[in-house]
Structure formats: C-alpha cells, structure tokens
Amino acid sequence: MLAAFKEKASRASESLREHSLEAAAMAGRIAKTSKLKGEALIVEHRISEVMRDFGKEVYPIMATGDTAMQTACFLSAKEKIDLLQRELAIKLQAISDLRVEASSSASVRQTAEVRHSADEAERNAASFAPSVPAAPIPTSTRQQATPPPPPPPPP
C-alpha cells in the first residue's frame, strides 16, 4: 500500500513538474509574441512616417515639374520602405512560428495526457478481477424510422 502511494505521489510530482515547465514555456512564448507584435507596430509606424515624409518632400518638387528629382525622391523612399517591409515580414514570420510552436506543444501535451489516462485506466482495470465474464454488447445496425413529415397547413 505504501509503495502504491509512493508511486502515485511520484507520478503526481512528475505531472506537476511537466505542467509547470509547459506553463513557463507558454508564458515565454506569450512574452515573445507580445514583444514581436509591439516591434511590428513600430515598424508599421515607421513605414507610415516614411510615406508621409515622402509626400511632404515630393509635393513641392512636383509643383516645379522636376521629374528627375521626383524619381530620386521616390527611389529613396522606396528603398527605405523596402527595408522596413523586410524587417516587418521577419517579425510577422517569427510570430507565426511561435503560434505553430504553441499549437504543436499543445497537441503533444494532449497526446501525452490521453496516453497517461489510458495507461492508468489499464492499470486500474488490471487490479480488479472480472466478476462477470465478458460478453459482447449487442448493437443495432438497423436505422431508426424517420417520423412522417408534418401535414400541410390549411389554406
């Protein structure tokens, strides 16, 4: 009896340890995701600023009709925006990777819990001697009759 108690206590302790580690990992992923989302918002804001600055810079140039200067301003702004968009894409990909990691760890945890429950049920079933011989449970493959359709409404 004492050995069984020690085994159950050991399993409970191990389960608590596993859940604590999973909770810590989840908290870490949430913190990383929040940080990346904040950084992504900052990058999006910087893209908007570059576009706004481009508009302020190019408007007087367009008024003069200097197409060479317009093109130079556009290419300069485009280069800045392209760099920022690459940075944004990297951050969004990292967020996506964290989501995938979270969902895969959740499915692994669920599989382990199902396996643990099945093992425990098997151990519990083995500890009890069957008092009644096992007999197949009758099942019906016949479909239930469907009720008749309701009568049509009176005109």
mmCIF file with all atom_site columns, C-alpha atoms in Angstrom, residues 67-77:
data_model
loop_
_atom_site.group_PDB
_atom_site.id
_atom_site.type_symbol
_atom_site.label_atom_id
_atom_site.label_alt_id
_atom_site.label_comp_id
_atom_site.label_asym_id
_atom_site.label_entity_id
_atom_site.label_seq_id
_atom_site.pdbx_PDB_ins_code
_atom_site.Cartn_x
_atom_site.Cartn_y
_atom_site.Cartn_z
_atom_site.occupancy
_atom_site.B_iso_or_equiv
_atom_site.pdbx_formal_charge
_atom_site.auth_seq_id
_atom_site.auth_comp_id
_atom_site.auth_asym_id
_atom_site.auth_atom_id
_atom_site.pdbx_PDB_model_num
ATOM 1  C CA . THR A 1 67 ? 10.725 64.638 -62.887 1.00 0.00 ? 67 THR A CA 1
ATOM 2  C CA . ALA A 1 68 ? 14.332 63.610 -62.243 1.00 0.00 ? 68 ALA A CA 1
ATOM 3  C CA . MET A 1 69 ? 14.126 64.875 -58.667 1.00 0.00 ? 69 MET A CA 1
ATOM 4  C CA . GLN A 1 70 ? 10.695 63.251 -58.234 1.00 0.00 ? 70 GLN A CA 1
ATOM 5  C CA . THR A 1 71 ? 12.160 59.911 -59.308 1.00 0.00 ? 71 THR A CA 1
ATOM 6  C CA . ALA A 1 72 ? 15.133 60.327 -56.969 1.00 0.00 ? 72 ALA A CA 1
ATOM 7  C CA . CYS A 1 73 ? 12.819 61.087 -54.028 1.00 0.00 ? 73 CYS A CA 1
ATOM 8  C CA . PHE A 1 74 ? 10.613 58.133 -54.893 1.00 0.00 ? 74 PHE A CA 1
ATOM 9  C CA . LEU A 1 75 ? 13.538 55.699 -55.174 1.00 0.00 ? 75 LEU A CA 1
ATOM 10 C CA . SER A 1 76 ? 14.968 56.922 -51.868 1.00 0.00 ? 76 SER A CA 1
ATOM 11 C CA . ALA A 1 77 ? 11.627 56.436 -50.100 1.00 0.00 ? 77 ALA A CA 1
#
